[in-house]
Tab-separated table of C-alpha atoms and ligand atoms in Angstrom:
chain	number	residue	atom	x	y	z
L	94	UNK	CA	-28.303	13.410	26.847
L	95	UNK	CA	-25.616	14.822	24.176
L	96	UNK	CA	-23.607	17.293	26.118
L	97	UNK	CA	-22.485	20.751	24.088
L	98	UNK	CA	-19.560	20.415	22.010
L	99	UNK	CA	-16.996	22.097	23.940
L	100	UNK	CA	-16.522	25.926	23.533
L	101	UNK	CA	-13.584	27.847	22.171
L	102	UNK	CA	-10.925	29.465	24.523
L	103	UNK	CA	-11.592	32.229	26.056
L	104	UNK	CA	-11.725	35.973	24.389
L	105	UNK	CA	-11.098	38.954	26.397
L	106	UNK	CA	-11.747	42.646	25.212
L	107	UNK	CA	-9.408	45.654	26.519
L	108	UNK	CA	-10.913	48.895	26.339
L	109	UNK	CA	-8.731	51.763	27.275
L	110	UNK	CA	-7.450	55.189	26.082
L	111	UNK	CA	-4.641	54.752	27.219
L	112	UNK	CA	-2.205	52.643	24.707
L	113	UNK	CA	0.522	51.820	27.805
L	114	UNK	CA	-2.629	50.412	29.694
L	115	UNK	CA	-3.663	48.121	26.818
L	116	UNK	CA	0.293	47.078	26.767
L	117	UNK	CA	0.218	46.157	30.448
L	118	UNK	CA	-3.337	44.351	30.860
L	119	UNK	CA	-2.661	42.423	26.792
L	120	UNK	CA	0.708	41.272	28.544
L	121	UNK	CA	-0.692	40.494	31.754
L	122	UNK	CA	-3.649	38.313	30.237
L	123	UNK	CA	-1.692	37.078	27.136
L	124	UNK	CA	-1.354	33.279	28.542
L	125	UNK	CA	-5.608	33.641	29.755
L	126	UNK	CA	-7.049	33.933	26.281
L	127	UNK	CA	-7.454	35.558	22.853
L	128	UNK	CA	-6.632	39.616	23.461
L	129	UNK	CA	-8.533	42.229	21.640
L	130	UNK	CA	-8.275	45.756	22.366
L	131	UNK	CA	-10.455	48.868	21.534
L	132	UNK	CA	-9.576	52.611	22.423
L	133	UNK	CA	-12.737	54.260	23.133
L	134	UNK	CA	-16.153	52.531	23.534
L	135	UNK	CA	-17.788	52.870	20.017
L	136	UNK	CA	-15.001	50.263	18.774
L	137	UNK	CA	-15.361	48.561	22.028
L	138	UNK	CA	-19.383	47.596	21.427
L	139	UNK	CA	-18.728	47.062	17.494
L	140	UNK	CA	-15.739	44.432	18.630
L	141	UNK	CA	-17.794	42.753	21.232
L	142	UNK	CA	-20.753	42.348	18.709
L	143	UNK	CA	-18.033	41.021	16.143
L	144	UNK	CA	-16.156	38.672	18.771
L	145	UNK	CA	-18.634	37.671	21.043
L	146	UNK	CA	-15.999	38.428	23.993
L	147	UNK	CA	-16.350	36.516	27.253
L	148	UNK	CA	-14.661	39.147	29.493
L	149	UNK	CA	-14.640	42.884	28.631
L	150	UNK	CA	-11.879	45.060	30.843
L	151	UNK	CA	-13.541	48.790	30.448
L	152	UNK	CA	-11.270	51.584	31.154
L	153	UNK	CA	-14.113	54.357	33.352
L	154	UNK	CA	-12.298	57.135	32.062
L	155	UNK	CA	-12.089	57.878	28.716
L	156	UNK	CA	-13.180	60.904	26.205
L	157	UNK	CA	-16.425	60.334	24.548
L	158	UNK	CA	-18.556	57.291	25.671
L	159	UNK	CA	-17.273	56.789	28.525
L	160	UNK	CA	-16.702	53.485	30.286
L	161	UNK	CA	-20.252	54.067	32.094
L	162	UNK	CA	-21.468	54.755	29.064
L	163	UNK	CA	-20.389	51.823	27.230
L	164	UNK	CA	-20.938	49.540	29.708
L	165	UNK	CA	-24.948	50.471	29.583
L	166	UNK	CA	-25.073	50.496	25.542
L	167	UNK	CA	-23.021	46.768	25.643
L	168	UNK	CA	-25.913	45.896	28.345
L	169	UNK	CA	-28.453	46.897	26.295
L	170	UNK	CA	-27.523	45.162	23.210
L	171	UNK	CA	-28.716	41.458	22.779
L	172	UNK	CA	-25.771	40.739	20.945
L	173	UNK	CA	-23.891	41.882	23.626
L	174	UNK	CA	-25.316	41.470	27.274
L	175	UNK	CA	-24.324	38.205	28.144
L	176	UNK	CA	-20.314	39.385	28.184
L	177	UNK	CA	-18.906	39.910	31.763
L	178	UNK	CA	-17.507	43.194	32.309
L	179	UNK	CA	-14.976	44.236	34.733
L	180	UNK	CA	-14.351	48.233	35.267
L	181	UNK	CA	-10.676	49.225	35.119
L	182	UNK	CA	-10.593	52.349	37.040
L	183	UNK	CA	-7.594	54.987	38.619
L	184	UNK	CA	-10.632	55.613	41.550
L	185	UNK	CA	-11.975	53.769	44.565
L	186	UNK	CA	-14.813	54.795	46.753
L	187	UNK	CA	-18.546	53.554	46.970
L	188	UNK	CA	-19.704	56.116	44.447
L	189	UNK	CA	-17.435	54.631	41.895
L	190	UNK	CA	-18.662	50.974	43.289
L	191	UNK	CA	-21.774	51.364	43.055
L	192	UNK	CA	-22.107	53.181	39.622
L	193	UNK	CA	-20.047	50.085	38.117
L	194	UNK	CA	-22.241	47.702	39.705
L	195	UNK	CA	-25.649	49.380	38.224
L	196	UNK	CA	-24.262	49.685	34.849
L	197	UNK	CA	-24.103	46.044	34.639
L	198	UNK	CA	-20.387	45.355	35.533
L	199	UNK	CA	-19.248	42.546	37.272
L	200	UNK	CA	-16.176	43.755	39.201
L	201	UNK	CA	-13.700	46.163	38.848
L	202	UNK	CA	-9.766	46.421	39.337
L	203	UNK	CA	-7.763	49.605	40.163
L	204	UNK	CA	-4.685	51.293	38.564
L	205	UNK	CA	-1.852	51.361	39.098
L	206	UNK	CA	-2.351	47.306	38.099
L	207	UNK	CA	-1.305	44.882	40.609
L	208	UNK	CA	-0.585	42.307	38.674
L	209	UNK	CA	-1.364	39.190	40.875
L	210	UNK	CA	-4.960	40.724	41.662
L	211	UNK	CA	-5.491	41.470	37.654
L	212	UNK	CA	-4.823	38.114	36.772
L	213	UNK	CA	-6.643	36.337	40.274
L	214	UNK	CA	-9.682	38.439	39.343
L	215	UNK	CA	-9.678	37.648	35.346
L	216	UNK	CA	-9.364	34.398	35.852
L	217	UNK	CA	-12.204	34.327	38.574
L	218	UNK	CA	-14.495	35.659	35.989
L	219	UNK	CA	-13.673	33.720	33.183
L	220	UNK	CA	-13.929	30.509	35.843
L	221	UNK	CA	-17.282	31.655	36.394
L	222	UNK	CA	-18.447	32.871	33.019
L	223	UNK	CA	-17.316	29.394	31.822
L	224	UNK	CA	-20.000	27.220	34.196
L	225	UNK	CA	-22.552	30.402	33.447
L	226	UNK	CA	-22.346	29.391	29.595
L	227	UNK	CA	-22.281	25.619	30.725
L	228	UNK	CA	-25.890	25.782	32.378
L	229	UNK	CA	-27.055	28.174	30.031
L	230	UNK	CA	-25.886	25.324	27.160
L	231	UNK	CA	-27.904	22.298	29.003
L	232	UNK	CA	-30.932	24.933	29.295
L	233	UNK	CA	-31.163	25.619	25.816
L	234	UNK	CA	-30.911	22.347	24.713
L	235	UNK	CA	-33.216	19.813	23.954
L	236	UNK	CA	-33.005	16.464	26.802
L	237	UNK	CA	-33.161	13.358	24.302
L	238	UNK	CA	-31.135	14.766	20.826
L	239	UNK	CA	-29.128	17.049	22.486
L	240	UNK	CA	-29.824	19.708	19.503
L	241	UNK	CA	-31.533	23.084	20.211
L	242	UNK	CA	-34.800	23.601	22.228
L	243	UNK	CA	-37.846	25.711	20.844
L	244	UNK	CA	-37.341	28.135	23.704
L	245	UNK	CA	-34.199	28.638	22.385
L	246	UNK	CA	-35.282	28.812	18.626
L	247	UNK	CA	-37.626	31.148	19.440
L	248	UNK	CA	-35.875	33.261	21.095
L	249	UNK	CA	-33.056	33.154	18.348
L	250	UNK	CA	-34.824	33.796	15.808
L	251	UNK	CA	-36.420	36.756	17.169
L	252	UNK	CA	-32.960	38.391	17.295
L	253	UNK	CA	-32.260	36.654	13.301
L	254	UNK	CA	-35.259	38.557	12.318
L	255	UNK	CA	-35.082	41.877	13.105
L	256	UNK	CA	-30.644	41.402	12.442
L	257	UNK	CA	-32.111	40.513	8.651
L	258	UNK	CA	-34.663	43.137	8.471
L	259	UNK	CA	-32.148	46.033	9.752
L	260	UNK	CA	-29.298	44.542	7.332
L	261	UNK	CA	-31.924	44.162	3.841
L	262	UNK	CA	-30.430	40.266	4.077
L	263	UNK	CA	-32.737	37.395	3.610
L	264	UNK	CA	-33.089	34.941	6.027
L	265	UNK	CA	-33.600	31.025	5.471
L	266	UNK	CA	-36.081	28.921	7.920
L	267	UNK	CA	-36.524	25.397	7.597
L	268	UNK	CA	-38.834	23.041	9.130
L	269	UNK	CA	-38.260	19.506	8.642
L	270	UNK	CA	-40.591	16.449	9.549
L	271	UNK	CA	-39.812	12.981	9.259
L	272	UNK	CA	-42.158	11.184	7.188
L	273	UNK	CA	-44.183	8.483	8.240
L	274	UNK	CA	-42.553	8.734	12.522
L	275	UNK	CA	-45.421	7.614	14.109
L	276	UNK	CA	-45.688	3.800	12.012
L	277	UNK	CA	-41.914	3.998	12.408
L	278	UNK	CA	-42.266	4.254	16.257
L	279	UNK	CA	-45.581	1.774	16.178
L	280	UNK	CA	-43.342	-0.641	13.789
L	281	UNK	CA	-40.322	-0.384	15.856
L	282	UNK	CA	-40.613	0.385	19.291
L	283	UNK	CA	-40.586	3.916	20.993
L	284	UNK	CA	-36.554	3.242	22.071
L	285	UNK	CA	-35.743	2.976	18.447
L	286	UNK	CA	-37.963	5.862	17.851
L	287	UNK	CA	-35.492	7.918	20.246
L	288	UNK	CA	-32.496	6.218	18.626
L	289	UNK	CA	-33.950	7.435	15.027
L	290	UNK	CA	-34.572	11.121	16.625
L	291	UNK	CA	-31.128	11.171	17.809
L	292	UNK	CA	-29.725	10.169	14.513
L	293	UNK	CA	-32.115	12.518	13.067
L	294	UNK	CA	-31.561	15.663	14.752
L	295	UNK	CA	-26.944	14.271	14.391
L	296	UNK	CA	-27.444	14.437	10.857
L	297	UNK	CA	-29.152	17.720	10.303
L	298	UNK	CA	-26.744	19.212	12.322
L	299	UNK	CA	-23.787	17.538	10.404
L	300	UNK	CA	-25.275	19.368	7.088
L	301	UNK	CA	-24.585	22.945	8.685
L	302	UNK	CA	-21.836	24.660	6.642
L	303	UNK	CA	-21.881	28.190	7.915
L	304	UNK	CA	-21.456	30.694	10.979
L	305	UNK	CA	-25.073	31.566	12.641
L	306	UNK	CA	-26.817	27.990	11.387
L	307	UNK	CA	-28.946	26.517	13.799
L	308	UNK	CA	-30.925	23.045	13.904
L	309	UNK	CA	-33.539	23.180	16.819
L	310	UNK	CA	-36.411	20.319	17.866
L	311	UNK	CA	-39.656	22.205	17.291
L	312	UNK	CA	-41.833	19.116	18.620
L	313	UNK	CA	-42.145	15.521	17.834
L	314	UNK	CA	-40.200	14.267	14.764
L	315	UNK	CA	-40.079	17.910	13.562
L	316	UNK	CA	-37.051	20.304	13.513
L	317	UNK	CA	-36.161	23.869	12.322
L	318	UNK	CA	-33.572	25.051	11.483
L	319	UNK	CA	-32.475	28.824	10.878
L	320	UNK	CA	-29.807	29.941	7.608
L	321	UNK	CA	-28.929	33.479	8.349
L	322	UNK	CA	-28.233	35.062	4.767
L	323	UNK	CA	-29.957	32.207	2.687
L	324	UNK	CA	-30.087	34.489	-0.607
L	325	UNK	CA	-33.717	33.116	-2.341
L	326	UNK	CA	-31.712	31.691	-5.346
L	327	UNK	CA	-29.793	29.235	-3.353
L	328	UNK	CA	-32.896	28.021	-1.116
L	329	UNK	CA	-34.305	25.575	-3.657
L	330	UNK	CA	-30.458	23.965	-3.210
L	331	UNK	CA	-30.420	24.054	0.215
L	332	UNK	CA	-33.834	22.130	1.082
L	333	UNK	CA	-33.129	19.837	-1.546
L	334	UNK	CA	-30.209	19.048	-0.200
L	335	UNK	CA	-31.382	18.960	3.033
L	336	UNK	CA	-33.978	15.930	1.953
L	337	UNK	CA	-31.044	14.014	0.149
L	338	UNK	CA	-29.102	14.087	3.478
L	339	UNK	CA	-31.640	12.620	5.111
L	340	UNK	CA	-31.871	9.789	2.387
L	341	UNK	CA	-28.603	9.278	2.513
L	342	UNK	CA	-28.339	7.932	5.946
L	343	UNK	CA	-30.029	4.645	4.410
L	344	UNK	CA	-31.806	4.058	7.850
L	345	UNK	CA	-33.916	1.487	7.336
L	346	UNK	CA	-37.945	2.308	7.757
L	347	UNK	CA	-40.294	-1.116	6.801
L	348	UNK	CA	-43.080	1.049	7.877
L	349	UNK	CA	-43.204	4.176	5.503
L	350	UNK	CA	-45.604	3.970	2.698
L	351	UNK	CA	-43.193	5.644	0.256
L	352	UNK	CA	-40.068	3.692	0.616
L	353	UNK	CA	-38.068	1.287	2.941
L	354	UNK	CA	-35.647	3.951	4.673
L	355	UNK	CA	-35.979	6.889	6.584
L	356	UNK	CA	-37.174	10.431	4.399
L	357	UNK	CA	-38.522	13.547	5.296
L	358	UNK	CA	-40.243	16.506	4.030
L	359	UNK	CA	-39.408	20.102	4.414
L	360	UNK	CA	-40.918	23.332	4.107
L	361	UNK	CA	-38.436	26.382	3.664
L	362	UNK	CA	-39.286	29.729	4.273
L	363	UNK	CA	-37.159	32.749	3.104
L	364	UNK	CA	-36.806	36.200	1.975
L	365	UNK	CA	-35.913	39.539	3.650
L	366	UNK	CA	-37.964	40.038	6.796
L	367	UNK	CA	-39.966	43.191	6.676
L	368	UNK	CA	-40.686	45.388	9.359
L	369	UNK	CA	-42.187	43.573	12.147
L	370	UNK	CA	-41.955	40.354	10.943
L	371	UNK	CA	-43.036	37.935	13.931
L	372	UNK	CA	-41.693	34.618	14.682
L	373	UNK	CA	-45.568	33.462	14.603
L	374	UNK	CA	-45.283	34.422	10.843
L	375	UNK	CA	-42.278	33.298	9.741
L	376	UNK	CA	-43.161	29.668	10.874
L	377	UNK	CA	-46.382	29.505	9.428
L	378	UNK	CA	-44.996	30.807	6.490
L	379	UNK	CA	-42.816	27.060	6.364
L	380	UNK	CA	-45.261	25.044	8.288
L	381	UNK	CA	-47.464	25.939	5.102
L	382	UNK	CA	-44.965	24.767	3.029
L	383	UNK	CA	-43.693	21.683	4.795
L	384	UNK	CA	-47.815	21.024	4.551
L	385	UNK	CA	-47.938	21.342	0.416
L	386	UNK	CA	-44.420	18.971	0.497
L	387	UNK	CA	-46.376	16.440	2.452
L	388	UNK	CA	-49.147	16.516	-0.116
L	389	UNK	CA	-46.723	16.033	-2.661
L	390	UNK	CA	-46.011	12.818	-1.862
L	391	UNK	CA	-43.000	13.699	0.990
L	392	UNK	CA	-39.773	13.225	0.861
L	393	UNK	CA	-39.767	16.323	-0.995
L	394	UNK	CA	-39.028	19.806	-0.498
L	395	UNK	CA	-40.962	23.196	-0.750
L	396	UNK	CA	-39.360	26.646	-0.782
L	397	UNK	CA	-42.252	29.563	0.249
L	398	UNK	CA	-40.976	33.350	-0.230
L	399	UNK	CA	-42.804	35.440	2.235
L	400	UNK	CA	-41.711	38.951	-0.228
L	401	UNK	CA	-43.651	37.251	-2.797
D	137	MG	MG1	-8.724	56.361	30.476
């Protein structure tokens, strides 16, 4: 099993009205992670969409959305939900308690700040958000390459979808198939079949260049692998360049009919999603074309436009 890569430091969002609040909590969490502040709670949701935060502090009180309010709309948002939010409120009481705890928060801390208990309770939470993303890491991940599962795919690019429909962007989806696995597995043993997956899946996911790329194990010797913002006039590029990286590991293969090293064909799927797109379509959509590269003779590549 190939553990996650380790994860950035920790980012923590300050949401408050008040501008001498933001000065104490920033300087009282400055040494516990990346600080970024917002002053009312439309800023606060764009930020946390933006910078992924792992803690959010949310001032209760403040004009507009309040921090109720905000803490719901950050709960609701998929982009969003998974960040721990701690209430930062001037009351106590169970009514206060309990409201902070349905909204979706995880504690809270009172003013005036005490700053021992800030920083105890901060650091709790970012202890504990740390294994949460851990677990969640090992249970998105596929056991034997250690690259993305299809629950997780799936689920991604649901969100990917709809993100590229909403923005007018077109979205790149890949699905890549080793040619000629199973005589490669017959010819060499099904431990050097898992050595070749492994090396398989490592090398597609040393060809990602940008943010929001994804390589995923669909099944078998296939893969997928999501390009948020592939425009269509660069996809031809991109899964031709996806084939000559595979080449280009020069792993031997005495058992494929089209040449003695490893190749593999890939079917590309892109264009701006339109309304309702499902995740059922957009694979078919390059399972269709990964089918006409294996009919051309593999180690090809075919690029299917689903606007067309
Ligand atoms: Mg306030």
């Amino acid at each position: 099993m190939i553990l996650p890569e380790p994860e950035r430091g920790s980012v923590i969002l300050i949401v408050d009205d008040s501008v001498a609040s933001i000065e104490i909590l920033s300087a009282l969490l400055k040494d516990l992670g990346d600080i970024i502040v917002a002053t009312n709670g439309a800023d606060a949701v764009r930020l946390a969409e933006e910078h992924q935060p792992d803690l959010i502090l949310l001032d209760q009180e403040m004009p507009g959305m309040d921090g109720y309010e905000t803490c719901r709309a950050l709960k609701a948002n998929d982009e969003t939900r998974h960040c721990a939010i701690i209430f930062v409120t001037a009351h106590t009481g169970q009514d206060m308690e309990v409201g902070a705890f349905a909204a979706g928060a995880v504690d809270f801390i009172t003013k005036p700040f005490n700053a021992p208990v800030v920083i105890a309770r901060v650091n709790t939470h970012l202890a504990l958000k740390r294994k949460t993303d851990a677990l969640q890491q090992l249970a998105d991940r596929d056991g034997l390459t250690g690259v993305y599962n299809r629950r997780y795919l799936d689920s991604l690019l649901t969100t990917e979808i709809r993100r590229h429909h909403r923005q007018g962007q077109s979205l790149g989806f890949a699905m890549v198939d080793i040619d000629f696995f199973k005589a490669y597995n017959d010819g060499y043993g099904h431990l050097a079949g898992d050595d070749c997956l492994r090396n398989f899946a490592q090398c597609l996911t040393g060809m990602l260049r940008r943010p929001g790329e994804l390589v995923a194990r669909y099944g078998g010797e296939e893969f997928a692998i999501i390009v948020p913002n592939l425009d269509v006039d660069r996809a031809e590029g991109f899964s031709n360049w996806l084939c000559q990286g595979i080449r280009d590991l020069a792993l031997p293969h005495a058992f494929s009919n089209i040449q003695n090293y490893l190749t593999a064909s890939v079917g590309l799927a892109v264009g701006v999603p339109p309304q309702g797109m499902s995740v059922r379509e957009v694979t078919l959509v390059a399972d269709a074309a990964l089918y006409q590269a294996k009919r051309n003779g593999r180690n090809t590549s075919v690029v299917s436009n689903f606007n067309l």
